[in-house]
PDB file of C-alpha atoms in Angstrom:
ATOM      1  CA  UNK C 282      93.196  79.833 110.522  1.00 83.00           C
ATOM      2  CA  UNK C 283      96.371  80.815 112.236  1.00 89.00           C
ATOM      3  CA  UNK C 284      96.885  81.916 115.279  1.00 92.00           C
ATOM      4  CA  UNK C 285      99.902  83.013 117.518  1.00 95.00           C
ATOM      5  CA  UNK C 286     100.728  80.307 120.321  1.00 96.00           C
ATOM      6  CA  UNK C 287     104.041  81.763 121.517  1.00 97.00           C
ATOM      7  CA  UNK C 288     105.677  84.953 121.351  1.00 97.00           C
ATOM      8  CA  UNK C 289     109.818  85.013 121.915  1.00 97.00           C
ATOM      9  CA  UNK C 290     111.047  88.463 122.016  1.00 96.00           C
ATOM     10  CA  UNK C 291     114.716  88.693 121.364  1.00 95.00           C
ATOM     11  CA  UNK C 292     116.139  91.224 124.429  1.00 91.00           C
ATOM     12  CA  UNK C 293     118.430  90.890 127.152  1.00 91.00           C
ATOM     13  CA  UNK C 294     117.057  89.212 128.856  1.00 93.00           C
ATOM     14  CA  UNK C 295     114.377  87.376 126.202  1.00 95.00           C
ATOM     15  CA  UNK C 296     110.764  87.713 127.094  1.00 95.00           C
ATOM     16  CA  UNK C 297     108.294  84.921 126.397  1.00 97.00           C
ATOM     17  CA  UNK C 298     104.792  84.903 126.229  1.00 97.00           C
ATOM     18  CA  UNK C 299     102.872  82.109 126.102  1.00 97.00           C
ATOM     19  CA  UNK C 300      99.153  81.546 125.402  1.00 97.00           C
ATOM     20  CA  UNK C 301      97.872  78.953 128.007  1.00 96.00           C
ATOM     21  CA  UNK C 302     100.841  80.334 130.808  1.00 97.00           C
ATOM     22  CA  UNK C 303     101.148  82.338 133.258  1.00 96.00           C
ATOM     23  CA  UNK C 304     102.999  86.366 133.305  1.00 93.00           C
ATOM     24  CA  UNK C 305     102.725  87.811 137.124  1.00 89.00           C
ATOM     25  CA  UNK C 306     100.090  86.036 138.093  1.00 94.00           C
ATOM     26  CA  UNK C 307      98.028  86.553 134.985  1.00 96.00           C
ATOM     27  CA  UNK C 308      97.056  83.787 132.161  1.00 97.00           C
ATOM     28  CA  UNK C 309      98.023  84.588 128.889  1.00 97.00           C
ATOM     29  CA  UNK C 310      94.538  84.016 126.370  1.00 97.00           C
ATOM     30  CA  UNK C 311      95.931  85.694 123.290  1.00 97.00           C
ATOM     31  CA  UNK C 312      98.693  86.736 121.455  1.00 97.00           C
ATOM     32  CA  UNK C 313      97.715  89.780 118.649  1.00 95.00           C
ATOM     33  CA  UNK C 314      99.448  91.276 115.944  1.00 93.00           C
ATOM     34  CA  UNK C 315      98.449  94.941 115.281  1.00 93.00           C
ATOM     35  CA  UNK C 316      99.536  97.745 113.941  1.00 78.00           C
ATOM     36  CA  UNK C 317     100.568  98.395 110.025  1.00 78.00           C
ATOM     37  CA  UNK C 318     103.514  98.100 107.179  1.00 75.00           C
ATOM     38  CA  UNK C 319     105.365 100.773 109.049  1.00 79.00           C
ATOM     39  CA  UNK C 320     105.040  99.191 112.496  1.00 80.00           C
ATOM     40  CA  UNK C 321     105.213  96.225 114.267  1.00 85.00           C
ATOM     41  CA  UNK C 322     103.322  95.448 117.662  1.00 93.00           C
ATOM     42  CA  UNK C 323     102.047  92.565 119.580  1.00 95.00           C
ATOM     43  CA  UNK C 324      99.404  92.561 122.488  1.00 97.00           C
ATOM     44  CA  UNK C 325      99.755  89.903 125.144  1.00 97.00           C
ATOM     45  CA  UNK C 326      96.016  89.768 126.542  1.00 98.00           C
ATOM     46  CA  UNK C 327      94.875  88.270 129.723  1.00 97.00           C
ATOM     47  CA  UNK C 328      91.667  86.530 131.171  1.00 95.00           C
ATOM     48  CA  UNK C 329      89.458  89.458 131.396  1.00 96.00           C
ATOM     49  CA  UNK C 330      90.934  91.090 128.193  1.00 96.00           C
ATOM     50  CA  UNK C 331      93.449  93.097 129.908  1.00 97.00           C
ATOM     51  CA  UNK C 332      96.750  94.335 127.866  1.00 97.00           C
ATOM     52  CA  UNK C 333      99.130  91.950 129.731  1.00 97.00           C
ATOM     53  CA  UNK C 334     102.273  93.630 127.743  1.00 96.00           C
ATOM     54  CA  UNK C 335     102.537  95.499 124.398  1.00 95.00           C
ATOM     55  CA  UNK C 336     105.841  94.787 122.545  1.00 94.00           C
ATOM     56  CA  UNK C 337     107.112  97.308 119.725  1.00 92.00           C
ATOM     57  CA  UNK C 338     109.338  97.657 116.770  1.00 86.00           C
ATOM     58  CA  UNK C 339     111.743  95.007 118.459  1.00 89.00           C
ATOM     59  CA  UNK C 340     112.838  91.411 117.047  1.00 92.00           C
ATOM     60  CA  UNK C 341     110.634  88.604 117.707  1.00 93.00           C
ATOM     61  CA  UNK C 342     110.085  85.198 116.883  1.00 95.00           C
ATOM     62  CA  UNK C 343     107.081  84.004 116.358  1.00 94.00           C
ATOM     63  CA  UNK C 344     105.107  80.487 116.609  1.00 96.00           C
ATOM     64  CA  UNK C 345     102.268  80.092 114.822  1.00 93.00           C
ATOM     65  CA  UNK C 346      99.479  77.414 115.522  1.00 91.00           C
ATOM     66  CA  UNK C 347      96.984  76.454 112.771  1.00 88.00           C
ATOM     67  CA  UNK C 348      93.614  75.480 114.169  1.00 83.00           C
ATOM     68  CA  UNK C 349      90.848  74.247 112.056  1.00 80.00           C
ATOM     69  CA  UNK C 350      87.210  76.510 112.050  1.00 74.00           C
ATOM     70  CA  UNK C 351      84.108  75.223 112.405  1.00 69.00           C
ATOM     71  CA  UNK C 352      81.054  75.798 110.315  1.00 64.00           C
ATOM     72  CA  UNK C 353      79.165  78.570 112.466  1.00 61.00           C
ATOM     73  CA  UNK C 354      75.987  76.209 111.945  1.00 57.00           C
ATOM     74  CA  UNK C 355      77.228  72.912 113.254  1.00 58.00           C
ATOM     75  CA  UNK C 356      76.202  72.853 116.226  1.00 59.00           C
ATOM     76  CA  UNK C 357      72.938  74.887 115.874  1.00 60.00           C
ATOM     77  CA  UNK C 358      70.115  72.377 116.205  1.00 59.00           C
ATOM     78  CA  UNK C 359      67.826  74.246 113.595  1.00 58.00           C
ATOM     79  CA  UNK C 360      70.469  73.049 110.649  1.00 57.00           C
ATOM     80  CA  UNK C 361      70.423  69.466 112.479  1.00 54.00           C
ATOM     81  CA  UNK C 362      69.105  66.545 110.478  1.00 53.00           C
ATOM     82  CA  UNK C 363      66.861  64.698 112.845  1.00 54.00           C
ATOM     83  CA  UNK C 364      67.100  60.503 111.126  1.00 55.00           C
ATOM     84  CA  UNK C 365      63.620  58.446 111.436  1.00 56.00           C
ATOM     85  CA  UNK C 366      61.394  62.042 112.072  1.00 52.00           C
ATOM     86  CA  UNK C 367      57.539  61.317 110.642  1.00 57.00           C
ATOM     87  CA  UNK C 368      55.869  64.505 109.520  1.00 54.00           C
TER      88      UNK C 368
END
């Protein structure tokens, strides 16, 4: 899966956001892409899920981060295998 780890937005002055930093005061948890074919917007989310910023229709660059997802029933100990169990 992808996800976004930085967000450059190309203004005067250029605006970065940052997942894992810090934007007045606030740590940046997420980066999102909404919005449709006709529109372009990212959310910058904090902590407690709070919009940080919202950036619109203006030109960005983007770094995406590929992280690997885990099987939903690794670590659930009904699907583990106990070795040497006597029934």
């Amino acid at each position: 899966m992808n996800v976004i780890q930085k967000l450059t937005v190309v203004s005067n002055p250029t605006r970065v956001f940052e997942v894992g930093t810090e934007k007045d005061g606030r740590e940046v948890i997420e980066i999102k892409q909404v919005g449709d074919d006709n529109m372009s917007e990212y959310w910058v989310i904090d902590e407690d899920e709070q919009l940080i910023a919202s950036v619109e229709n203006c030109p960005v660059i983007v770094d995406w981060q590929t992280i690997a997802e885990h099987d939903k029933t690794e670590n659930d100990p009904r699907e583990q295998a106990i070795s040497g169990a006597k029934n």
